[in-house]
mmCIF file of C-alpha atoms in Angstrom:
data_model
loop_
_atom_site.group_PDB
_atom_site.id
_atom_site.type_symbol
_atom_site.label_atom_id
_atom_site.label_comp_id
_atom_site.label_asym_id
_atom_site.label_seq_id
_atom_site.Cartn_x
_atom_site.Cartn_y
_atom_site.Cartn_z
ATOM 1 C CA MET A 22 27.280 20.973 16.224
ATOM 2 C CA THR A 23 30.447 19.486 16.815
ATOM 3 C CA ARG A 24 33.236 18.713 14.267
ATOM 4 C CA ILE A 25 35.490 15.775 13.595
ATOM 5 C CA ARG A 26 37.899 15.585 15.675
ATOM 6 C CA SER A 27 39.328 12.167 13.526
ATOM 7 C CA VAL A 28 38.546 9.475 10.920
ATOM 8 C CA GLU A 29 40.973 6.478 11.440
ATOM 9 C CA ALA A 30 40.759 3.132 9.313
ATOM 10 C CA ARG A 31 42.319 -0.241 10.105
ATOM 11 C CA THR A 32 42.222 -3.447 7.610
ATOM 12 C CA VAL A 33 42.064 -7.336 9.182
ATOM 13 C CA ALA A 34 41.911 -10.505 7.248
ATOM 14 C CA ILE A 35 39.495 -13.442 8.539
ATOM 15 C CA PRO A 36 40.283 -16.748 6.596
ATOM 16 C CA LEU A 37 37.336 -18.454 5.307
ATOM 17 C CA ALA A 38 37.264 -22.410 7.570
ATOM 18 C CA LYS A 39 37.408 -23.612 4.178
ATOM 19 C CA ALA A 40 38.179 -22.864 1.120
ATOM 20 C CA THR A 41 34.688 -21.797 -0.833
ATOM 21 C CA ALA A 42 34.254 -21.387 -4.812
ATOM 22 C CA MET A 43 31.856 -19.244 -6.428
ATOM 23 C CA ALA A 44 31.746 -19.403 -10.154
ATOM 24 C CA ARG A 45 34.964 -17.742 -11.429
ATOM 25 C CA ARG A 46 36.995 -18.013 -8.020
ATOM 26 C CA SER A 47 37.789 -19.359 -4.778
ATOM 27 C CA VAL A 48 37.799 -17.379 -1.745
ATOM 28 C CA ASP A 49 39.982 -18.258 1.352
ATOM 29 C CA VAL A 50 40.657 -15.408 3.341
ATOM 30 C CA ARG A 51 38.024 -11.919 3.330
ATOM 31 C CA TYR A 52 39.763 -8.814 3.906
ATOM 32 C CA TYR A 53 37.129 -5.386 5.914
ATOM 33 C CA ALA A 54 38.122 -2.061 5.677
ATOM 34 C CA LEU A 55 36.902 -0.845 9.122
ATOM 35 C CA VAL A 56 36.487 3.664 9.903
ATOM 36 C CA ARG A 57 35.513 5.496 13.024
ATOM 37 C CA VAL A 58 34.719 8.846 13.004
ATOM 38 C CA THR A 59 35.239 10.099 16.377
ATOM 39 C CA ASP A 60 33.821 13.887 16.662
ATOM 40 C CA ASP A 61 35.125 16.513 19.219
ATOM 41 C CA ASP A 62 31.932 15.653 21.594
ATOM 42 C CA GLY A 63 33.746 11.871 21.472
ATOM 43 C CA ARG A 64 30.648 10.313 20.528
ATOM 44 C CA THR A 65 31.872 7.740 17.007
ATOM 45 C CA GLY A 66 30.646 6.410 14.404
ATOM 46 C CA ILE A 67 31.332 2.978 12.891
ATOM 47 C CA GLY A 68 31.487 2.034 8.811
ATOM 48 C CA PHE A 69 32.926 -0.905 7.094
ATOM 49 C CA CYS A 70 33.062 -2.261 3.956
ATOM 50 C CA TYR A 71 34.985 -5.851 2.514
ATOM 51 C CA ALA A 72 37.971 -5.434 0.892
ATOM 52 C CA GLY A 73 38.832 -8.814 -0.813
ATOM 53 C CA ASN A 74 40.436 -11.235 -0.396
ATOM 54 C CA PHE A 75 44.091 -9.849 -1.332
ATOM 55 C CA GLY A 76 45.336 -6.391 -1.000
ATOM 56 C CA GLY A 77 42.663 -5.459 1.727
ATOM 57 C CA SER A 78 45.675 -2.333 2.968
ATOM 58 C CA VAL A 79 44.593 -0.447 -0.047
ATOM 59 C CA VAL A 80 40.653 0.857 1.223
ATOM 60 C CA SER A 81 42.860 1.760 4.863
ATOM 61 C CA HIS A 82 45.264 3.881 2.837
ATOM 62 C CA ALA A 83 43.147 5.905 0.561
ATOM 63 C CA VAL A 84 40.360 6.541 3.948
ATOM 64 C CA ARG A 85 43.765 7.663 5.690
ATOM 65 C CA GLU A 86 45.650 9.581 3.021
ATOM 66 C CA LEU A 87 42.805 11.055 0.554
ATOM 67 C CA ILE A 88 39.493 11.316 2.819
ATOM 68 C CA ALA A 89 40.337 11.906 6.247
ATOM 69 C CA PRO A 90 42.274 15.576 5.603
ATOM 70 C CA LEU A 91 38.904 16.400 3.675
ATOM 71 C CA VAL A 92 36.751 15.094 6.845
ATOM 72 C CA VAL A 93 38.704 16.596 9.646
ATOM 73 C CA GLY A 94 38.047 19.357 11.204
ATOM 74 C CA GLN A 95 34.227 20.166 9.421
ATOM 75 C CA ARG A 96 30.910 19.794 11.258
ATOM 76 C CA ALA A 97 29.419 16.362 11.737
ATOM 77 C CA ASP A 98 26.099 17.399 9.992
ATOM 78 C CA ARG A 99 27.416 17.822 6.908
ATOM 79 C CA HIS A 100 27.319 14.478 5.370
ATOM 80 C CA ARG A 101 25.601 14.699 2.316
ATOM 81 C CA ALA A 102 27.527 17.469 1.079
ATOM 82 C CA LEU A 103 31.129 16.210 2.624
ATOM 83 C CA TRP A 104 29.716 12.859 0.082
ATOM 84 C CA ASN A 105 30.230 15.925 -2.871
ATOM 85 C CA GLU A 106 33.433 17.307 -1.408
ATOM 86 C CA ILE A 107 35.172 13.752 -1.237
ATOM 87 C CA TYR A 108 33.784 12.390 -4.558
ATOM 88 C CA ALA A 109 35.309 15.733 -6.276
ATOM 89 C CA GLU A 110 38.321 15.811 -4.674
ATOM 90 C CA THR A 111 39.582 11.696 -5.450
ATOM 91 C CA LEU A 112 37.893 11.947 -8.900
ATOM 92 C CA LEU A 113 41.892 11.302 -9.920
ATOM 93 C CA HIS A 114 42.447 8.332 -8.116
ATOM 94 C CA GLY A 115 38.999 6.503 -8.904
ATOM 95 C CA ARG A 116 35.539 6.674 -9.019
ATOM 96 C CA ALA A 117 35.445 3.302 -8.371
ATOM 97 C CA GLY A 118 37.082 0.215 -7.002
ATOM 98 C CA SER A 119 38.780 1.087 -3.457
ATOM 99 C CA VAL A 120 38.499 4.835 -3.528
ATOM 100 C CA SER A 121 34.706 4.473 -3.831
ATOM 101 C CA ARG A 122 34.569 1.690 -1.094
ATOM 102 C CA ALA A 123 36.454 3.829 1.135
ATOM 103 C CA LEU A 124 34.052 7.281 0.685
ATOM 104 C CA SER A 125 31.191 4.477 0.965
ATOM 105 C CA ALA A 126 33.328 3.314 4.556
ATOM 106 C CA VAL A 127 33.260 6.330 5.957
ATOM 107 C CA ASP A 128 30.111 7.733 4.568
ATOM 108 C CA ILE A 129 28.954 4.648 7.122
ATOM 109 C CA ALA A 130 30.193 6.167 10.232
ATOM 110 C CA LEU A 131 28.760 9.250 9.161
ATOM 111 C CA TRP A 132 25.734 8.249 8.850
ATOM 112 C CA ASP A 133 26.212 5.825 12.142
ATOM 113 C CA LEU A 134 27.490 8.571 13.932
ATOM 114 C CA ALA A 135 24.802 11.050 13.503
ATOM 115 C CA ALA A 136 21.940 8.389 14.438
ATOM 116 C CA ARG A 137 23.760 8.001 17.460
ATOM 117 C CA THR A 138 23.746 11.321 18.354
ATOM 118 C CA ALA A 139 20.402 11.741 18.259
ATOM 119 C CA ASP A 140 19.714 8.649 19.499
ATOM 120 C CA LYS A 141 17.631 6.816 16.822
ATOM 121 C CA PRO A 142 18.123 3.506 15.557
ATOM 122 C CA LEU A 143 19.405 4.171 12.035
ATOM 123 C CA TRP A 144 17.022 2.802 9.815
ATOM 124 C CA GLN A 145 14.693 5.764 11.848
ATOM 125 C CA TYR A 146 17.334 7.910 11.198
ATOM 126 C CA LEU A 147 17.425 7.621 7.556
ATOM 127 C CA GLY A 148 13.273 7.817 7.469
ATOM 128 C CA ALA A 149 11.062 4.818 8.156
ATOM 129 C CA THR A 150 9.032 3.195 5.017
ATOM 130 C CA THR A 151 7.985 0.234 6.992
ATOM 131 C CA ILE A 152 4.623 0.564 9.848
ATOM 132 C CA GLU A 153 6.688 -2.694 10.520
ATOM 133 C CA ASP A 154 9.524 -3.734 13.446
ATOM 134 C CA SER A 155 10.691 -6.177 10.468
ATOM 135 C CA VAL A 156 11.965 -6.571 6.880
ATOM 136 C CA PRO A 157 12.081 -9.653 5.024
ATOM 137 C CA ALA A 158 14.942 -11.466 3.903
ATOM 138 C CA TYR A 159 16.222 -14.601 2.031
ATOM 139 C CA ALA A 160 19.133 -16.700 2.795
ATOM 140 C CA SER A 161 21.868 -17.293 0.962
ATOM 141 C CA GLY A 162 24.608 -19.611 0.404
ATOM 142 C CA GLY A 163 24.579 -22.580 -1.817
ATOM 143 C CA TYR A 164 28.464 -22.227 -2.443
ATOM 144 C CA TYR A 165 30.208 -24.766 -4.452
ATOM 145 C CA LEU A 166 32.165 -27.006 -1.669
ATOM 146 C CA GLU A 167 35.326 -29.574 -2.775
ATOM 147 C CA GLY A 168 32.601 -32.757 -2.800
ATOM 148 C CA LYS A 169 29.179 -30.996 -2.230
ATOM 149 C CA THR A 170 26.541 -32.774 -4.027
ATOM 150 C CA PRO A 171 23.194 -31.551 -4.849
ATOM 151 C CA ASP A 172 21.820 -33.648 -2.090
ATOM 152 C CA ASP A 173 24.105 -32.146 0.196
ATOM 153 C CA LEU A 174 22.726 -28.512 -1.596
ATOM 154 C CA ALA A 175 19.203 -29.217 -1.454
ATOM 155 C CA ALA A 176 19.139 -30.040 2.332
ATOM 156 C CA GLU A 177 21.154 -27.097 3.239
ATOM 157 C CA MET A 178 18.464 -25.185 1.028
ATOM 158 C CA ARG A 179 15.672 -27.201 2.757
ATOM 159 C CA GLY A 180 17.165 -25.973 6.344
ATOM 160 C CA TYR A 181 16.583 -22.342 5.679
ATOM 161 C CA VAL A 182 13.220 -22.895 4.822
ATOM 162 C CA ASP A 183 12.642 -24.896 7.806
ATOM 163 C CA ALA A 184 13.831 -22.097 9.572
ATOM 164 C CA GLY A 185 11.204 -20.581 8.232
ATOM 165 C CA PHE A 186 12.661 -18.293 4.956
ATOM 166 C CA GLY A 187 10.238 -18.472 1.823
ATOM 167 C CA ALA A 188 13.181 -17.131 -0.092
ATOM 168 C CA VAL A 189 17.147 -18.849 -1.085
ATOM 169 C CA LYS A 190 20.314 -18.672 -2.670
ATOM 170 C CA LEU A 191 22.580 -20.460 -4.368
ATOM 171 C CA LYS A 192 25.349 -20.570 -6.804
ATOM 172 C CA VAL A 193 25.722 -21.321 -10.679
ATOM 173 C CA GLY A 194 28.031 -20.823 -13.521
ATOM 174 C CA ARG A 195 30.945 -22.527 -11.915
ATOM 175 C CA VAL A 196 33.613 -22.577 -13.588
ATOM 176 C CA GLY A 197 34.831 -26.200 -14.810
ATOM 177 C CA VAL A 198 31.344 -27.166 -14.223
ATOM 178 C CA THR A 199 28.684 -27.759 -16.953
ATOM 179 C CA PRO A 200 24.897 -26.766 -17.050
ATOM 180 C CA GLN A 201 23.304 -30.118 -16.884
ATOM 181 C CA HIS A 202 25.155 -29.997 -13.832
ATOM 182 C CA ASP A 203 24.016 -26.977 -12.290
ATOM 183 C CA ALA A 204 20.296 -28.233 -13.580
ATOM 184 C CA GLU A 205 20.429 -30.977 -11.784
ATOM 185 C CA ARG A 206 21.488 -28.853 -8.926
ATOM 186 C CA LEU A 207 18.480 -26.611 -9.745
ATOM 187 C CA ALA A 208 16.511 -29.371 -9.703
ATOM 188 C CA ALA A 209 17.083 -31.386 -6.315
ATOM 189 C CA VAL A 210 16.986 -27.481 -4.635
ATOM 190 C CA ARG A 211 13.576 -26.986 -5.872
ATOM 191 C CA ASP A 212 12.497 -31.356 -5.296
ATOM 192 C CA ALA A 213 13.633 -30.162 -1.476
ATOM 193 C CA VAL A 214 11.780 -26.698 -0.907
ATOM 194 C CA GLY A 215 8.626 -27.452 -2.977
ATOM 195 C CA PRO A 216 6.766 -25.540 -5.895
ATOM 196 C CA ASP A 217 6.018 -21.989 -3.390
ATOM 197 C CA VAL A 218 9.746 -21.106 -2.011
ATOM 198 C CA ARG A 219 11.360 -18.547 -4.534
ATOM 199 C CA VAL A 220 14.791 -20.121 -5.421
ATOM 200 C CA MET A 221 17.133 -17.371 -6.936
ATOM 201 C CA LEU A 222 20.898 -18.090 -8.302
ATOM 202 C CA ASP A 223 24.028 -16.711 -8.361
ATOM 203 C CA ALA A 224 26.218 -16.444 -11.271
ATOM 204 C CA ASN A 225 29.169 -13.971 -10.319
ATOM 205 C CA ASN A 226 29.939 -12.400 -13.527
ATOM 206 C CA ALA A 227 29.775 -16.551 -14.956
ATOM 207 C CA TRP A 228 29.216 -16.126 -18.769
ATOM 208 C CA SER A 229 31.198 -13.956 -21.673
ATOM 209 C CA ASP A 230 28.318 -13.748 -23.647
ATOM 210 C CA VAL A 231 24.306 -14.119 -23.536
ATOM 211 C CA PRO A 232 24.485 -17.237 -26.762
ATOM 212 C CA THR A 233 26.623 -19.523 -23.647
ATOM 213 C CA ALA A 234 24.414 -17.673 -20.729
ATOM 214 C CA LEU A 235 21.325 -18.573 -22.632
ATOM 215 C CA GLU A 236 22.075 -21.957 -23.209
ATOM 216 C CA ALA A 237 23.007 -22.313 -19.572
ATOM 217 C CA LEU A 238 19.506 -20.508 -18.247
ATOM 218 C CA ARG A 239 16.961 -23.021 -20.818
ATOM 219 C CA LEU A 240 18.515 -25.437 -18.452
ATOM 220 C CA LEU A 241 17.332 -23.875 -15.604
ATOM 221 C CA GLU A 242 14.068 -22.763 -16.388
ATOM 222 C CA PRO A 243 11.938 -25.632 -16.090
ATOM 223 C CA TYR A 244 13.188 -24.806 -12.432
ATOM 224 C CA ASN A 245 10.913 -22.150 -11.778
ATOM 225 C CA PRO A 246 14.078 -19.704 -10.419
ATOM 226 C CA PHE A 247 13.187 -16.289 -9.125
ATOM 227 C CA TRP A 248 16.343 -14.472 -10.611
ATOM 228 C CA ILE A 249 19.391 -14.674 -12.182
ATOM 229 C CA GLU A 250 21.897 -12.493 -10.540
ATOM 230 C CA GLU A 251 25.413 -11.265 -12.532
ATOM 231 C CA PRO A 252 24.930 -12.947 -15.605
ATOM 232 C CA PHE A 253 28.310 -11.133 -17.047
ATOM 233 C CA GLY A 254 30.608 -8.386 -15.851
ATOM 234 C CA PRO A 255 29.326 -5.221 -14.234
ATOM 235 C CA ASP A 256 30.729 -3.559 -17.393
ATOM 236 C CA ASP A 257 29.036 -5.398 -19.411
ATOM 237 C CA ILE A 258 26.055 -3.287 -19.556
ATOM 238 C CA ARG A 259 24.466 -4.431 -23.652
ATOM 239 C CA SER A 260 24.941 -7.910 -22.296
ATOM 240 C CA HIS A 261 22.827 -8.257 -19.681
ATOM 241 C CA ALA A 262 19.814 -5.476 -21.413
ATOM 242 C CA MET A 263 20.507 -8.194 -24.264
ATOM 243 C CA LEU A 264 20.005 -10.993 -21.505
ATOM 244 C CA ALA A 265 17.095 -9.440 -19.779
ATOM 245 C CA GLN A 266 15.147 -9.531 -23.526
ATOM 246 C CA ARG A 267 16.193 -13.173 -24.615
ATOM 247 C CA THR A 268 14.852 -14.636 -21.082
ATOM 248 C CA PRO A 269 11.467 -16.104 -18.625
ATOM 249 C CA ILE A 270 13.913 -15.011 -15.629
ATOM 250 C CA THR A 271 14.674 -11.791 -14.238
ATOM 251 C CA VAL A 272 17.670 -10.333 -14.281
ATOM 252 C CA ALA A 273 18.973 -8.317 -11.381
ATOM 253 C CA THR A 274 22.552 -7.167 -10.804
ATOM 254 C CA GLY A 275 24.261 -4.037 -9.638
ATOM 255 C CA GLU A 276 26.111 -5.186 -6.387
ATOM 256 C CA ILE A 277 29.930 -4.081 -7.637
ATOM 257 C CA GLU A 278 28.418 -1.362 -9.606
ATOM 258 C CA TYR A 279 29.556 2.162 -8.256
ATOM 259 C CA GLY A 280 27.731 5.182 -8.465
ATOM 260 C CA ARG A 281 24.509 7.085 -9.351
ATOM 261 C CA TRP A 282 25.401 7.201 -12.921
ATOM 262 C CA ARG A 283 26.587 3.742 -13.826
ATOM 263 C CA HIS A 284 23.558 3.110 -12.064
ATOM 264 C CA LEU A 285 21.073 4.954 -14.423
ATOM 265 C CA GLU A 286 23.056 3.933 -17.643
ATOM 266 C CA LEU A 287 21.980 0.507 -16.507
ATOM 267 C CA LEU A 288 18.360 1.556 -15.443
ATOM 268 C CA GLU A 289 18.139 3.084 -18.585
ATOM 269 C CA ARG A 290 19.455 0.280 -21.039
ATOM 270 C CA GLY A 291 16.545 -2.376 -19.381
ATOM 271 C CA GLY A 292 20.279 -4.277 -18.599
ATOM 272 C CA ALA A 293 18.547 -5.213 -14.365
ATOM 273 C CA ALA A 294 14.453 -5.578 -13.286
ATOM 274 C CA ILE A 295 15.963 -5.829 -9.716
ATOM 275 C CA LEU A 296 19.493 -3.853 -7.746
ATOM 276 C CA GLN A 297 21.481 -5.406 -5.804
ATOM 277 C CA THR A 298 23.268 -2.321 -4.900
ATOM 278 C CA ASP A 299 25.788 -2.254 -1.626
ATOM 279 C CA ALA A 300 25.656 0.775 0.014
ATOM 280 C CA ALA A 301 29.411 -0.663 1.036
ATOM 281 C CA VAL A 302 30.369 -0.402 -2.719
ATOM 282 C CA CYS A 303 28.473 2.339 -4.270
ATOM 283 C CA GLY A 304 29.709 5.745 -2.376
ATOM 284 C CA GLY A 305 27.892 4.566 0.734
ATOM 285 C CA ILE A 306 24.286 5.116 2.675
ATOM 286 C CA THR A 307 24.436 8.523 0.917
ATOM 287 C CA GLU A 308 24.619 7.144 -2.680
ATOM 288 C CA PHE A 309 22.740 4.313 -1.777
ATOM 289 C CA GLN A 310 19.225 6.447 -1.150
ATOM 290 C CA ARG A 311 20.368 8.222 -5.079
ATOM 291 C CA ILE A 312 20.045 5.564 -6.892
ATOM 292 C CA ALA A 313 17.075 4.470 -4.639
ATOM 293 C CA ASP A 314 15.436 6.878 -5.574
ATOM 294 C CA SER A 315 16.127 6.505 -9.404
ATOM 295 C CA ALA A 316 15.401 2.689 -9.913
ATOM 296 C CA ALA A 317 11.919 3.809 -8.335
ATOM 297 C CA SER A 318 11.424 5.798 -11.502
ATOM 298 C CA PHE A 319 11.845 3.019 -13.606
ATOM 299 C CA GLY A 320 9.814 0.073 -10.638
ATOM 300 C CA VAL A 321 12.766 -1.568 -10.147
ATOM 301 C CA THR A 322 13.090 -2.987 -6.539
ATOM 302 C CA MET A 323 16.683 -3.237 -4.308
ATOM 303 C CA CYS A 324 17.623 -6.372 -3.162
ATOM 304 C CA PRO A 325 20.723 -5.194 -2.015
ATOM 305 C CA HIS A 326 24.007 -7.319 -1.700
ATOM 306 C CA TRP A 327 25.432 -8.934 1.859
ATOM 307 C CA PHE A 328 25.670 -6.819 4.771
ATOM 308 C CA HIS A 329 22.519 -7.633 6.402
ATOM 309 C CA ASP A 330 23.461 -5.699 9.344
ATOM 310 C CA LEU A 331 23.938 -2.858 7.182
ATOM 311 C CA HIS A 332 21.252 -3.498 4.600
ATOM 312 C CA ILE A 333 17.902 -3.861 6.867
ATOM 313 C CA HIS A 334 18.171 -0.461 7.595
ATOM 314 C CA VAL A 335 18.203 0.902 4.140
ATOM 315 C CA VAL A 336 16.001 -1.580 3.202
ATOM 316 C CA ALA A 337 13.820 -0.225 6.074
ATOM 317 C CA SER A 338 14.205 3.199 4.951
ATOM 318 C CA ILE A 339 13.212 3.247 1.147
ATOM 319 C CA ALA A 340 9.950 2.677 -0.808
ATOM 320 C CA ASN A 341 11.045 0.347 -2.549
ATOM 321 C CA GLY A 342 13.336 -2.060 -1.103
ATOM 322 C CA GLN A 343 12.326 -5.507 -1.363
ATOM 323 C CA TYR A 344 14.724 -7.979 0.518
ATOM 324 C CA VAL A 345 17.787 -8.198 2.392
ATOM 325 C CA GLU A 346 20.099 -10.659 1.807
ATOM 326 C CA TYR A 347 20.740 -12.964 4.999
ATOM 327 C CA PHE A 348 23.658 -15.380 5.502
ATOM 328 C CA PRO A 349 22.419 -17.884 8.355
ATOM 329 C CA ASP A 350 26.146 -18.572 9.061
ATOM 330 C CA ASP A 351 29.715 -17.146 9.532
ATOM 331 C CA GLN A 352 31.696 -18.916 6.904
ATOM 332 C CA VAL A 353 31.518 -16.904 4.037
ATOM 333 C CA LEU A 354 29.802 -13.718 5.639
ATOM 334 C CA ASN A 355 32.505 -13.943 8.052
ATOM 335 C CA PHE A 356 32.632 -10.143 9.056
ATOM 336 C CA ARG A 357 29.569 -11.268 11.420
ATOM 337 C CA ARG A 358 32.500 -12.819 14.174
ATOM 338 C CA LEU A 359 33.635 -8.618 14.053
ATOM 339 C CA VAL A 360 29.981 -7.358 15.417
ATOM 340 C CA SER A 361 28.723 -7.377 18.843
ATOM 341 C CA ARG A 362 25.674 -8.173 18.054
ATOM 342 C CA GLN A 363 24.034 -10.509 15.775
ATOM 343 C CA LEU A 364 20.293 -9.744 13.145
ATOM 344 C CA THR A 365 17.149 -12.007 15.348
ATOM 345 C CA VAL A 366 14.938 -13.949 12.484
ATOM 346 C CA LEU A 367 12.117 -13.714 12.798
ATOM 347 C CA PRO A 368 8.425 -16.372 11.942
ATOM 348 C CA GLY A 369 8.432 -16.081 7.944
ATOM 349 C CA GLY A 370 12.440 -14.957 7.494
ATOM 350 C CA ARG A 371 12.258 -11.549 8.812
ATOM 351 C CA LEU A 372 14.771 -9.970 10.397
ATOM 352 C CA ALA A 373 13.626 -8.419 13.060
ATOM 353 C CA LEU A 374 14.647 -4.001 12.591
ATOM 354 C CA PRO A 375 17.643 -3.220 15.610
ATOM 355 C CA THR A 376 16.338 -0.947 18.430
ATOM 356 C CA GLU A 377 19.913 0.640 19.524
ATOM 357 C CA PRO A 378 21.285 3.690 18.164
ATOM 358 C CA GLY A 379 23.080 3.967 14.982
ATOM 359 C CA LEU A 380 23.550 0.835 13.364
ATOM 360 C CA GLY A 381 23.151 -1.402 16.581
ATOM 361 C CA PHE A 382 26.762 -2.794 17.492
ATOM 362 C CA ASP A 383 29.709 -2.150 17.855
ATOM 363 C CA PHE A 384 33.135 -3.815 16.769
ATOM 364 C CA LEU A 385 34.201 -6.574 18.637
ATOM 365 C CA PRO A 386 37.965 -4.746 20.272
ATOM 366 C CA GLU A 387 39.540 -8.453 20.972
ATOM 367 C CA VAL A 388 38.601 -9.602 17.885
ATOM 368 C CA VAL A 389 39.254 -7.202 15.758
ATOM 369 C CA GLU A 390 43.106 -7.009 17.442
ATOM 370 C CA ASP A 391 42.917 -11.283 16.908
ATOM 371 C CA VAL A 392 42.650 -10.299 12.730
ATOM 372 C CA ALA A 393 44.511 -6.647 12.255
ATOM 373 C CA THR A 394 46.896 -6.706 9.939
ATOM 374 C CA ASP A 395 47.372 -2.550 10.809
ATOM 375 C CA GLN A 396 47.109 -0.731 13.990
ATOM 376 C CA TRP A 397 44.145 2.304 13.887
ATOM 377 C CA SER A 398 45.862 5.493 12.732
#
């Protein structure tokens, strides 16, 4: 069995063409940490994570200084055992945040390496649960932009429906935007897409208390939203549970939640009927699978957060995977510019499962070189 010869990281910063806003922040650049793991036969697996809109090099430093020394020289097939060892050794540096994202990126790279070595697409290597050659997806967008009107938003969402998607998502809860205006935005969208399209709402931690959230949601309820996402900050599990008891709108959250234990608390308190766990945040594919199994025992489905190139594989390999979040363009998920292959959208808003080994794509060296803030090391 081959052993890991090297673990390298690199930081990239990709500006957005136009500053884009959600509830409590505006983003004009995105940092990503890229990882590559090479075995002593020269085979390489890749991983990655979102590293925020500033300070992105912190994640890469965590890969190099905390995790790489624990992985180099280890057997390449020990990815689950390595997860446990890395987690235990890095406890004092952080069980969440940048350290967990660094662990996630390395774990993804190890799984990618294993699938490439086996010459199988990652979703097959993980154990396919689907009998289809595709998985369902929803089109994600609906961000706040300067000068963007409700009619502009409705046209955007209608465009996704015309492209074949039966579910779409938009932002709500922007600071300085009244609940009444958000209701007007959603009303325009519902009128444009019709009654049968699922419309999801993403609040991005907009509200600080349950009464304020309920005030906003009651204005949105007449337009039949499918879920309300991240109504509160991720640590406020109690408010998520209280809101879930008081609104008919399904509560979804978990995209910046870390580890199976925090997810278990969220499930036990009834704080989410849908989990949006991100494998590039929670601890990687290894931890995502554990979380998905826990969620299944609560009857909760998984609709993972962005990175559709990654999450198409995990949704196809878990029994309770419901949707992949798909970004039709690279304005917001500009990670798309770094990769060599884009997913294929099929009729009905489904995504074709990749057939290439591993993740099914590589980083584009010339693009990485153009936006990198450091070197591979």
